[in-house]
Coordinates of C-alpha atoms and ligand atoms in Angstrom, one line a residue:
X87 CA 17.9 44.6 -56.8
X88 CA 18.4 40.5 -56.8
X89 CA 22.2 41.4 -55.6
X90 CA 20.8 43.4 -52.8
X91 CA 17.4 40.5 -51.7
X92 CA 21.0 37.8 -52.2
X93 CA 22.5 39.8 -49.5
X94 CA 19.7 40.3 -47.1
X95 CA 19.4 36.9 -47.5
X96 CA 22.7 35.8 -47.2
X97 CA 23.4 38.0 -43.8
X98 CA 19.5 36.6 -42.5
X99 CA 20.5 33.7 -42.9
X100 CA 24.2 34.2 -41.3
X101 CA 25.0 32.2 -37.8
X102 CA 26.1 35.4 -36.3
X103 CA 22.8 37.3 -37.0
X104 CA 20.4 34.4 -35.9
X105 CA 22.5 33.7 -32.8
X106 CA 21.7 37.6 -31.7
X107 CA 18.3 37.4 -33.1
X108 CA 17.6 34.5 -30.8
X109 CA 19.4 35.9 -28.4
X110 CA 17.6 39.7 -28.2
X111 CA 14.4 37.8 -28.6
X112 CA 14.4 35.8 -25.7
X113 CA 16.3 39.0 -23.3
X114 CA 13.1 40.8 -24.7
X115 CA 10.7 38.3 -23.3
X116 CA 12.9 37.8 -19.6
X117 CA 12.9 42.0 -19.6
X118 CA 8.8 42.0 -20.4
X119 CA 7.9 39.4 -18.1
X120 CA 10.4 41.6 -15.4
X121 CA 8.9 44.7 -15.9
X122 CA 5.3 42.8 -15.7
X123 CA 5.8 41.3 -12.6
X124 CA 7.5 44.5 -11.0
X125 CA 4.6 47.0 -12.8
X126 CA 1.8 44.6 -11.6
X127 CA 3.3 44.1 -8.0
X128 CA 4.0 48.1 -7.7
X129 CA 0.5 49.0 -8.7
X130 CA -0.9 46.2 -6.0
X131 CA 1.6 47.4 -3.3
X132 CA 0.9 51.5 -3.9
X133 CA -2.7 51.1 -3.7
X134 CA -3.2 48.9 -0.8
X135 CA -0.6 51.5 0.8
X136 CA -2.6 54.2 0.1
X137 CA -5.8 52.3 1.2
X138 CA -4.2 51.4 4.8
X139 CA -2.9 54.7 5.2
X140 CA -6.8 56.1 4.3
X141 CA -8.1 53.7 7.1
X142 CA -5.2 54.4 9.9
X143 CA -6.4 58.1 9.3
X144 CA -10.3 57.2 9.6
X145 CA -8.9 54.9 12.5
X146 CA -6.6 57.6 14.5
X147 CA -9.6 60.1 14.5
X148 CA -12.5 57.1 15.3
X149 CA -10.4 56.5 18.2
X150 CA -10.3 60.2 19.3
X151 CA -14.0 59.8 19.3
X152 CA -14.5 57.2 21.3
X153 CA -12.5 58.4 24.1
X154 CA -14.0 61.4 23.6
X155 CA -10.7 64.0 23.2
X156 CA -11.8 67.3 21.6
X157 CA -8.7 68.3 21.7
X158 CA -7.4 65.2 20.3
X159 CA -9.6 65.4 17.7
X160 CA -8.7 69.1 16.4
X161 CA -5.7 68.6 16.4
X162 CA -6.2 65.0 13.9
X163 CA -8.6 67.8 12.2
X164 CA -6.3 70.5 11.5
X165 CA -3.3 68.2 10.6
X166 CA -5.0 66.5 7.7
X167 CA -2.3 65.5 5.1
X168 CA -1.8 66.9 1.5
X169 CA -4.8 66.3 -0.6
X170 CA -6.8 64.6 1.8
X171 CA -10.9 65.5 3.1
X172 CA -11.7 64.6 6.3
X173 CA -15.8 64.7 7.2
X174 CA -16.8 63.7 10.8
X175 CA -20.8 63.9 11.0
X176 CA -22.7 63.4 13.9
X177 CA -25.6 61.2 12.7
X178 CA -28.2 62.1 15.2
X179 CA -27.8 65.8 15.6
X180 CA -26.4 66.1 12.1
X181 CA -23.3 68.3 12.9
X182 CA -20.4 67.9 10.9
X183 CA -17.2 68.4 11.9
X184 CA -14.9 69.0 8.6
X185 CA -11.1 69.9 7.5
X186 CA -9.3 69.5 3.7
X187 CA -6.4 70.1 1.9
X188 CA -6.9 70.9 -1.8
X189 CA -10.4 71.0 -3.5
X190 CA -13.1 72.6 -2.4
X191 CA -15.0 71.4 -5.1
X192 CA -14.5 67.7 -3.7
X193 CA -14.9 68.6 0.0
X194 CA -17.9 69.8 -1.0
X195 CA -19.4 66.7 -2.8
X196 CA -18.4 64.6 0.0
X197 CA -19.8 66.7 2.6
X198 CA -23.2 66.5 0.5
X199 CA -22.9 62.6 0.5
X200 CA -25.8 61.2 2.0
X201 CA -24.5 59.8 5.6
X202 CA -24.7 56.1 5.1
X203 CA -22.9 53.9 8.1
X204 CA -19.4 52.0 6.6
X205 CA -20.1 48.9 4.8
X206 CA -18.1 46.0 4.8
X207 CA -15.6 47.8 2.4
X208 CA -14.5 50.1 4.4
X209 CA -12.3 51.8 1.6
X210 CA -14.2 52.6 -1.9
X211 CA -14.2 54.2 -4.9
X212 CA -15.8 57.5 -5.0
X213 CA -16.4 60.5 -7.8
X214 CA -15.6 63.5 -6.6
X215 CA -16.1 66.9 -8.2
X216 CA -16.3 65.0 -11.6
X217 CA -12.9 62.8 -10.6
X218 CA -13.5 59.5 -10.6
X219 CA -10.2 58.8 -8.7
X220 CA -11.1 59.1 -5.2
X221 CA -10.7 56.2 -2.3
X222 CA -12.8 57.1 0.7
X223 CA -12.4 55.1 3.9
X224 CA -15.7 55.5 6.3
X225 CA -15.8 53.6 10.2
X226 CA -18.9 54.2 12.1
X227 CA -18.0 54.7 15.9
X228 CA -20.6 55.6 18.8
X229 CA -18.8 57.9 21.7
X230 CA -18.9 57.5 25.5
X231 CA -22.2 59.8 25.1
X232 CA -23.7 57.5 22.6
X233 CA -23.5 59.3 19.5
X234 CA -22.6 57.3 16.6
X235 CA -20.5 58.8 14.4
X236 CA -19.5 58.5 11.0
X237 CA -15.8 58.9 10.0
X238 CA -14.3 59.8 5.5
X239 CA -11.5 60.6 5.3
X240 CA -10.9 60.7 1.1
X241 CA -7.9 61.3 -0.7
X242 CA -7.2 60.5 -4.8
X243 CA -5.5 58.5 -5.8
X244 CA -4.0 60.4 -9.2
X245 CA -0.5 60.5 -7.2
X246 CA -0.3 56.6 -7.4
X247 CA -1.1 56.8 -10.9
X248 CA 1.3 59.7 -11.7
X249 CA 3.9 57.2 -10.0
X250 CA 2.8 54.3 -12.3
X251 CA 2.8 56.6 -15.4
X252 CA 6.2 57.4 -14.8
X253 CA 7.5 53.9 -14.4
X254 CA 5.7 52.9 -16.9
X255 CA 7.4 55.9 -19.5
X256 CA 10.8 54.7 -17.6
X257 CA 10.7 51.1 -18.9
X258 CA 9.6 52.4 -22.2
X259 CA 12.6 53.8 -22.7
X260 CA 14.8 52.1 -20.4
X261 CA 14.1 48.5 -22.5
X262 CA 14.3 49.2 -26.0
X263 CA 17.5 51.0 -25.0
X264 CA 18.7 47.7 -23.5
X265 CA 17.7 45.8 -26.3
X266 CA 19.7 48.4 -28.5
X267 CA 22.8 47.2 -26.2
X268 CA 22.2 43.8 -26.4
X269 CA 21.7 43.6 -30.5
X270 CA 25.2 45.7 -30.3
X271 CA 27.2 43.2 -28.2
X272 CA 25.4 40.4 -29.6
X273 CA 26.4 40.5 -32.5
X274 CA 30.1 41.9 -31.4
X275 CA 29.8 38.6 -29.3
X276 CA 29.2 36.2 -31.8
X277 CA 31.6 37.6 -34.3
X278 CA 34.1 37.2 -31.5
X279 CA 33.1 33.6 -31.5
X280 CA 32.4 32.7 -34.8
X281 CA 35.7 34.4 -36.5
X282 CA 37.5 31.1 -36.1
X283 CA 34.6 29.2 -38.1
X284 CA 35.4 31.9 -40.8
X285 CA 39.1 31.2 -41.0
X286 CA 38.1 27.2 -41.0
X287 CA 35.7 27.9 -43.6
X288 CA 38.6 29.5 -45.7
X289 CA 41.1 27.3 -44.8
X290 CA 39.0 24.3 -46.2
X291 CA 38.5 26.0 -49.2
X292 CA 42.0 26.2 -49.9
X293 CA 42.1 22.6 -49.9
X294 CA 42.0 20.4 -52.7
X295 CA 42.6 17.0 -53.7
X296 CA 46.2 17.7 -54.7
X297 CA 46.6 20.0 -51.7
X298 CA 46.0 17.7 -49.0
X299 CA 49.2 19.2 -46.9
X300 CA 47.5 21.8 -45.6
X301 CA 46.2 22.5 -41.8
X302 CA 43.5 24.5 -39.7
X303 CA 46.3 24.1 -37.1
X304 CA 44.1 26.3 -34.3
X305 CA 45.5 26.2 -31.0
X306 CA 43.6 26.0 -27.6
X307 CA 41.1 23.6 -25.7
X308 CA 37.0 25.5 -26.8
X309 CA 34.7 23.7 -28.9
X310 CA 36.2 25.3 -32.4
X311 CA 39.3 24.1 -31.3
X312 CA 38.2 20.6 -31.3
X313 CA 36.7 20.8 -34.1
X314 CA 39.4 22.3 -36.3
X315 CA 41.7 19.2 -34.7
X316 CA 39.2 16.7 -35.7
X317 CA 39.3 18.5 -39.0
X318 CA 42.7 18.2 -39.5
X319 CA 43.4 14.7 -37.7
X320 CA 40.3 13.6 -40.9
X321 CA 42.5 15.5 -43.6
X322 CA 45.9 13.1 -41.9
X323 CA 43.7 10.6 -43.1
X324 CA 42.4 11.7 -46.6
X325 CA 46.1 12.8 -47.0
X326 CA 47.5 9.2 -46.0
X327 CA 44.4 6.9 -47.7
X328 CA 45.0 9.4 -50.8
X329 CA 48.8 8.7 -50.4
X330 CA 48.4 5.3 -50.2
X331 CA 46.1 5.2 -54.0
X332 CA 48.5 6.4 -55.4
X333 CA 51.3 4.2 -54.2
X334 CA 48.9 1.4 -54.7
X335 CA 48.4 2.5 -58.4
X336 CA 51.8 3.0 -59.0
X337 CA 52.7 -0.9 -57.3
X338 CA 50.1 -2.1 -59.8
X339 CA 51.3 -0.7 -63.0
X340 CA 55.0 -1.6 -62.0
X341 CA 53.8 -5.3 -61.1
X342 CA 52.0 -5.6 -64.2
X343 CA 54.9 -3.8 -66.4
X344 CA 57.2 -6.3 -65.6
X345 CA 54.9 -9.3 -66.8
X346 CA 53.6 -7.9 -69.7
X347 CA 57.2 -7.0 -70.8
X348 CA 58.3 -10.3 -70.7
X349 CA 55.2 -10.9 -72.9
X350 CA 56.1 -8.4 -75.2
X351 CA 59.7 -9.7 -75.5
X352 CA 59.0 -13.1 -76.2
X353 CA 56.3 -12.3 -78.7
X354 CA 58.9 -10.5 -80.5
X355 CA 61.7 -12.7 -80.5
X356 CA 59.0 -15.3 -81.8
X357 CA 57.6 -13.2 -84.7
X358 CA 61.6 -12.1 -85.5
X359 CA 62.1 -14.8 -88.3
X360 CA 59.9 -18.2 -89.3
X361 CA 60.3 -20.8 -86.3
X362 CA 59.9 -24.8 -86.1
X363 CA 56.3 -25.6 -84.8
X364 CA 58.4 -26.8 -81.6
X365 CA 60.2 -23.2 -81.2
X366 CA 56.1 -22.3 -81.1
X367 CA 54.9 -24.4 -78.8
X368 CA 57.5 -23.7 -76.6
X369 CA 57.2 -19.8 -76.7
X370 CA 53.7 -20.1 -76.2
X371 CA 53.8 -22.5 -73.1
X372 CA 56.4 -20.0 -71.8
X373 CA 53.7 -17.2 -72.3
X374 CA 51.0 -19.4 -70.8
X375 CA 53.6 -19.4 -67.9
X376 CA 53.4 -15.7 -68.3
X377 CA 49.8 -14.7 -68.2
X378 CA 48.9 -17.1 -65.9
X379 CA 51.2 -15.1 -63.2
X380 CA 49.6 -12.3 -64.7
X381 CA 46.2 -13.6 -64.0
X382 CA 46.9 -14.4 -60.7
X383 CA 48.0 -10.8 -60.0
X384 CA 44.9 -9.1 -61.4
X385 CA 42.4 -11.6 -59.5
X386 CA 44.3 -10.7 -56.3
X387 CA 44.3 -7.3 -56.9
X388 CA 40.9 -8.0 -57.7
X389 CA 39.9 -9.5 -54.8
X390 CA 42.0 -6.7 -52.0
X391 CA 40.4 -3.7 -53.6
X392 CA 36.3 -5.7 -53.4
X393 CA 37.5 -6.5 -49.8
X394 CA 38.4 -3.0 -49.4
X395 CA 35.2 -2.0 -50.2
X396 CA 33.3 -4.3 -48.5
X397 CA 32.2 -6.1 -51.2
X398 CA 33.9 -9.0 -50.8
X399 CA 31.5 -11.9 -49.3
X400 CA 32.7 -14.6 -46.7
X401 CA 30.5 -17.4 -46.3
X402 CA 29.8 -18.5 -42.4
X403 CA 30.7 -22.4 -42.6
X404 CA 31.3 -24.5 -39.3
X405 CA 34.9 -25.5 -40.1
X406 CA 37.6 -27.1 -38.4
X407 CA 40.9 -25.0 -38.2
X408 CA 43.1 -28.2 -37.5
X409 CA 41.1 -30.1 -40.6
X410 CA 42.2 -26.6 -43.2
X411 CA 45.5 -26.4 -41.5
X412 CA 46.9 -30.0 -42.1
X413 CA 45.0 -30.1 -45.4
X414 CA 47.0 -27.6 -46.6
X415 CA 50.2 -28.8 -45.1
X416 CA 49.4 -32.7 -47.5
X417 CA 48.8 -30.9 -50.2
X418 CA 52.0 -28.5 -50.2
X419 CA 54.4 -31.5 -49.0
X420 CA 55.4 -32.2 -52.5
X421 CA 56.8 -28.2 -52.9
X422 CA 58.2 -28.1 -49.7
X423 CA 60.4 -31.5 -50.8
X424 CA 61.2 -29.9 -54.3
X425 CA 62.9 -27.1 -51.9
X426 CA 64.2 -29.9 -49.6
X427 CA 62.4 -28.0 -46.9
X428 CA 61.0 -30.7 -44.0
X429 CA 57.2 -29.6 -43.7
X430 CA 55.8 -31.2 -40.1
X431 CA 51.7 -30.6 -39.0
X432 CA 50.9 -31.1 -35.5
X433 CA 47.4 -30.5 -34.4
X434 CA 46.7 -30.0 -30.5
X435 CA 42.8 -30.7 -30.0
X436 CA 39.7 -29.4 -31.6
X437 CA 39.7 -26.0 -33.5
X438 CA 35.8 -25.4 -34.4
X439 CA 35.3 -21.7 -36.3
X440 CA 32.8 -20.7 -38.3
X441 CA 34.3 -19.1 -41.6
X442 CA 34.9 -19.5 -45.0
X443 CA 36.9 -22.3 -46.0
X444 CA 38.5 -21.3 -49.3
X445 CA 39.7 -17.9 -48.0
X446 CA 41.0 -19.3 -44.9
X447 CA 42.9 -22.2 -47.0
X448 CA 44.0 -19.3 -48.6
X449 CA 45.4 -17.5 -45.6
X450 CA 47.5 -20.8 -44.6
X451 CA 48.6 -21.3 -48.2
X452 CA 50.2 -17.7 -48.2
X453 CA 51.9 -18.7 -45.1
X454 CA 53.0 -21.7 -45.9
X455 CA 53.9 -21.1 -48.9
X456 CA 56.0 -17.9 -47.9
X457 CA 57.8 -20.0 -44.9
X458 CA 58.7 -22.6 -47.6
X459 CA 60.0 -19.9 -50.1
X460 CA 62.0 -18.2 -47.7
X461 CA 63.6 -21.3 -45.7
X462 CA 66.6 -22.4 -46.7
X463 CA 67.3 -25.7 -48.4
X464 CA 67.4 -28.5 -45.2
X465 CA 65.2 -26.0 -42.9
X466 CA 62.0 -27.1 -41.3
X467 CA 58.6 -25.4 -41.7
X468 CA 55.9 -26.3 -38.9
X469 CA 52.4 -26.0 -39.4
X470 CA 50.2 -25.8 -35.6
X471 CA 46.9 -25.7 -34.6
X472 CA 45.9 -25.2 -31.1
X473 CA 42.9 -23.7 -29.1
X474 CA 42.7 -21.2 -26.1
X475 CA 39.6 -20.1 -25.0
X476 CA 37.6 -18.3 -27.2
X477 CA 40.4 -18.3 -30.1
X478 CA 41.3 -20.9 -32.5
X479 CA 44.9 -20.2 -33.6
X480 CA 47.2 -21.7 -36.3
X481 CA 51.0 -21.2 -36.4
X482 CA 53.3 -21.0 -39.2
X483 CA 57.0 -21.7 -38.2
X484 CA 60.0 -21.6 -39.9
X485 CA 63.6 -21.8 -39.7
X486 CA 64.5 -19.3 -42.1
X487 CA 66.8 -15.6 -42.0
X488 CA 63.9 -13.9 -40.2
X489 CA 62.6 -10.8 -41.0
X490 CA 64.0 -7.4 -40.0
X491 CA 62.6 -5.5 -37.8
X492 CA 62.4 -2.3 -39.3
X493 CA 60.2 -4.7 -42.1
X494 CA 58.2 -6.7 -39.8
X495 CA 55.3 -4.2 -39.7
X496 CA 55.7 -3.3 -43.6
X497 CA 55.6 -6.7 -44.7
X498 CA 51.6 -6.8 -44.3
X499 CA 51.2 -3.8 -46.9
X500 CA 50.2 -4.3 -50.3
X501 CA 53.4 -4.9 -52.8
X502 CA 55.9 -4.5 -50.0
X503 CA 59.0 -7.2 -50.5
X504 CA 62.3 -7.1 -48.9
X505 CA 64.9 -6.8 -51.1
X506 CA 66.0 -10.5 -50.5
X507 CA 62.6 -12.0 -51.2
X508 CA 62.5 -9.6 -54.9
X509 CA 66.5 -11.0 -55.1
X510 CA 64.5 -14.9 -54.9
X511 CA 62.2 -13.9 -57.7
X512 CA 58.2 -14.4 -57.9
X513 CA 55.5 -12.7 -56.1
X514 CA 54.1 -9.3 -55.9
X515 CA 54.1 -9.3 -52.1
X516 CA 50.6 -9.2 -52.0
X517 CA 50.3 -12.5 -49.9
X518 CA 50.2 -11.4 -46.7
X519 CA 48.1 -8.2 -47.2
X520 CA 45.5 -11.0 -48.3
X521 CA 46.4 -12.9 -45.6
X522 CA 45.8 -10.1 -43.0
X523 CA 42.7 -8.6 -44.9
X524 CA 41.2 -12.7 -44.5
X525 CA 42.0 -12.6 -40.3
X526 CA 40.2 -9.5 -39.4
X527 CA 37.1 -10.4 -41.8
X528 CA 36.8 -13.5 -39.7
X529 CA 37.2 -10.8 -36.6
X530 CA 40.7 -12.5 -35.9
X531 CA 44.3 -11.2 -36.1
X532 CA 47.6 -11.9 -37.6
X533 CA 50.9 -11.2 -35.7
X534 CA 54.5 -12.2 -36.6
X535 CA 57.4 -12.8 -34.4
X536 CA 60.8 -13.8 -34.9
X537 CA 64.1 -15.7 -33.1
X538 CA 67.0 -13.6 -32.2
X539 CA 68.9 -16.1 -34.3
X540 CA 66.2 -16.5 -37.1
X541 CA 63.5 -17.9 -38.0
X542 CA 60.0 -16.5 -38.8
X543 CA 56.5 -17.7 -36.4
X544 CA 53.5 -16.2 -37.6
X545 CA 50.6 -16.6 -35.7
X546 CA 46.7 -16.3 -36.7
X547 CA 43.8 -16.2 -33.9
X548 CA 40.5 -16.6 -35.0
X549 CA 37.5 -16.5 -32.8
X550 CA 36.1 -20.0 -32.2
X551 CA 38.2 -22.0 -29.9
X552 CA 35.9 -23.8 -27.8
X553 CA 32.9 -26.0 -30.0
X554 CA 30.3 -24.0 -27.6
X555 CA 32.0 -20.5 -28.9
X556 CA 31.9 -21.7 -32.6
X557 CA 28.6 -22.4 -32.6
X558 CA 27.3 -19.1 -31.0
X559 CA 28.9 -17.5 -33.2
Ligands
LIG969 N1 58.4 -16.7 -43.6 C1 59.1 -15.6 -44.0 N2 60.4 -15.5 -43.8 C2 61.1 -14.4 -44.2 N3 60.5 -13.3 -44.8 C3 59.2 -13.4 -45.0 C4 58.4 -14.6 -44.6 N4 57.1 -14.3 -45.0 C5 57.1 -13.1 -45.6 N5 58.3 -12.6 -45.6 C6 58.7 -11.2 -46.1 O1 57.5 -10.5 -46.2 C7 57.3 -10.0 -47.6 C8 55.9 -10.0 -47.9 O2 55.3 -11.3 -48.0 P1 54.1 -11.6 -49.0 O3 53.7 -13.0 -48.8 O4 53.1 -10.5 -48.8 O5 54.7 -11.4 -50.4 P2 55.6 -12.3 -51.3 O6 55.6 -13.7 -50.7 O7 56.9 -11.7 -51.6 O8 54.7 -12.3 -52.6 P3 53.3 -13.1 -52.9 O9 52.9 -13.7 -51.6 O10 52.4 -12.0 -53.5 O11 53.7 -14.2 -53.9 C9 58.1 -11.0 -48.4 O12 58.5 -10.4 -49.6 C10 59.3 -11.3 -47.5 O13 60.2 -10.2 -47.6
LIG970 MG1 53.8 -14.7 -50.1

């Protein structure tokens, strides 16, 4: 009982069934308004036909009259149509002249009507012989004698209504029977077009979190198409951002293997026999060394996975790029000459932005610090600012190896590190991921080039440029 109400439910409340539903509903309306408008217009049209036809009788046989034809006359007398009384009476001598077709009864009645001249109406309703369905047409016309005369011609009107019955009977049974057809191909119709939603609809089911490979793949240009496209073109996504936790999982546990390893190591080696209070101190400065790296790690990745949910908050500070640029570039001088790297800031005009200043000290550091770890000893790293309009930019040169091509779009992915920079030590290659992530939060950009020969120019454009645009902003 519930199983069958679930199912009568369930196909109520089906797409296919409410699409033909709808769709029978409103053919129904369209076929009653139709058959409305043609009924009404018939009936209107078959009894003002009969009506004129009544007075062109009356009319034919008033004109007789009044140019006085017997002859004419009889004849219009004796060639009276099916079903139809004629009565001519004479008012003053009271003669009547008189012809029918079909019931006596009624040519009787009318011929007992009392002889009244035509009103304004010159067709009426009339009961005859107990039928109420009679039209009668009466003209009063005086002859060349001066005799008026009065002109009926009747004739019911039970033939027009035989006509209507019967159109009315045929639309009875003509509609439903259309509507029968319709309910058919409707729903034929919308299965047609609904079957593909029912193979999305099981294809999606299919897929689950660990079975992200898996596509609609439905070919041609309709609607369901489109939608089984944008379907799959989401799961790409899913299927890349899912890819792309797990890698990022996997870089994070390696990362913080390595470190806490070292940890491990040390704090065995320490606890392997008794050491001098020196031997301690040293091992635990070396681990200080340790955890602070560590630390470092985890705030960054920290800080990428808040800014990847938007949680991350940038403060909206008028800055100068040129002040954060060569701020950074005093303050990293004295690692730059540990590396015998030359370090040179040149600033070209003003630089207003509105930002926030430790994050974009930040993004300068990573670059600067990244040109001086990977220049040579006796390179030279240049730090520029510069403005075009609208855009503040700072430049990080250097005259290092360059990057690789194939690696120049990689290197601004979380952990990625080319196998030289991991051969140098240090880092988790998370630098420039920050670096990037910091650019487009101010609504800026980060964009690397490199020389044939060498050497590494990244370039960041922030929005600002002109003190007018800052401030707007
Ligand atoms: N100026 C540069 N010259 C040559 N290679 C570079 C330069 N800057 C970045 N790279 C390459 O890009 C990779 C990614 O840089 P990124 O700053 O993200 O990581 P990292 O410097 O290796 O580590 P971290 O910045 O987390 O300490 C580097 O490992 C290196 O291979
Ligand atoms: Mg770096």
């Amino acid at each position: 009982m519930i199983g069958s109400l679930r199912r009568v439910r369930s196909v109520s409340g089906s797409v296919r069934v409410r699409l033909t539903l709808w769709y029978v509903l409103l053919l129904a309306l369209i076929l009653a308004g139709f058959c409305t408008f043609i009924y009404l217009r018939l009936l209107r049209d078959l009894y003002s036909e009969a009506d004129r036809l009544l007075l062109d009788e009356a009319r034919g046989l008033s004109t007789a009259l009044q140019t006085d034809d017997p002859a004419n006359v009889a004849g219009l007398l004796d060639d009276v149509p099916a079903g139809t009384i004629v009565v001519v009476a004479d008012t003053d001598s009271g003669g009547v002249l008189a012809s029918q077709s079909g019931s006596t009864q009624a040519a009787a009645d009318l011929r007992a009507m009392p002889l009244q001249p035509a009103t304004d109406a010159q067709v009426q309703s009339v009961t005859l012989a107990g039928d109420d369905t009679w039209r009668l047409a009466t003209l009063t016309v005086s002859d060349a004698n001066n005799t008026r005369w009065i002109v009926r011609v009747a004739r019911s009107d039970r033939d027009v209504q035989a006509a209507l019955r019967q159109l009315l009977a045929q639309m009875a049974f003509a509609v439903p029977l259309v509507l029968l057809l319709a309910i058919a191909s409707g729903l034929f119709l919308a299965g047609r077009a609904l079957d593909p939603i029912d193979a999305i609809t099981r294809t999606a089911a299919q897929i689950g979190a660990e079975d992200l490979g898996k596509r609609l793949g439905l070919r041609g240009r309709d609607e369901l198409a489109r939608l089984a496209a944008t379907f799959d073109s989401m799961l790409d996504r899913l299927e890349k951002a899912f890819e792309q936790q797990r890698q990022f999982t996997a870089d994070a546990s390696h990362e913080l293997r390595t470190p806490l390893a070292m940890l491990m190591s040390q704090i065995d080696i320490a606890l392997e026999r008794p050491r001098s209070p020196d031997q301690y101190q040293q091992t635990l400065r070396s681990m200080r060394e340790d955890v602070a790296e560590l630390s470092r790690l985890v705030s960054e990745l920290l800080m990428l996975a808040r800014a990847e949910a938007g949680q991350e908050p940038l403060a909206s500070d008028r800055l100068d790029l040129a002040e954060i640029a060569s701020g950074v570039a005093n303050s990293m001088e004295p690692l730059a000459s540990a590396r015998h790297v030359q370090l040179v800031a040149r600033d070209c005009g003003d630089t207003p932005i509105v930002g926030d200043e430790t994050r974009l000290m930040q993004l300068v550091v990573n670059l600067v610090d990244n040109a001086i770890k990977y220049t040579p000893p006796g390179g030279v790293v240049t730090v520029a600012t510069r403005h075009e309009p609208g855009w503040a930019i700072v430049e990080v040169a250097d005259t290092g190896p360059g990057i690789q091509p194939e690696h120049r779009q990689r290197i601004f992915e979380r952990f990625f590190r080319s196998d030289t920079a991991r051969s140098r030590g240090g880092g988790a290659g998370l630098g420039l991921a920050i670096s990037r992530w910091i650019a487009e939060a101010h609504g800026g950009e980060i964009r690397v080039e490199c020389g044939p020969t060498g050497g590494t120019s990244f370039s960041v454009r922030l929005p600002g440029g002109t003190p007018a645009a800052a401030l707007s902003s």
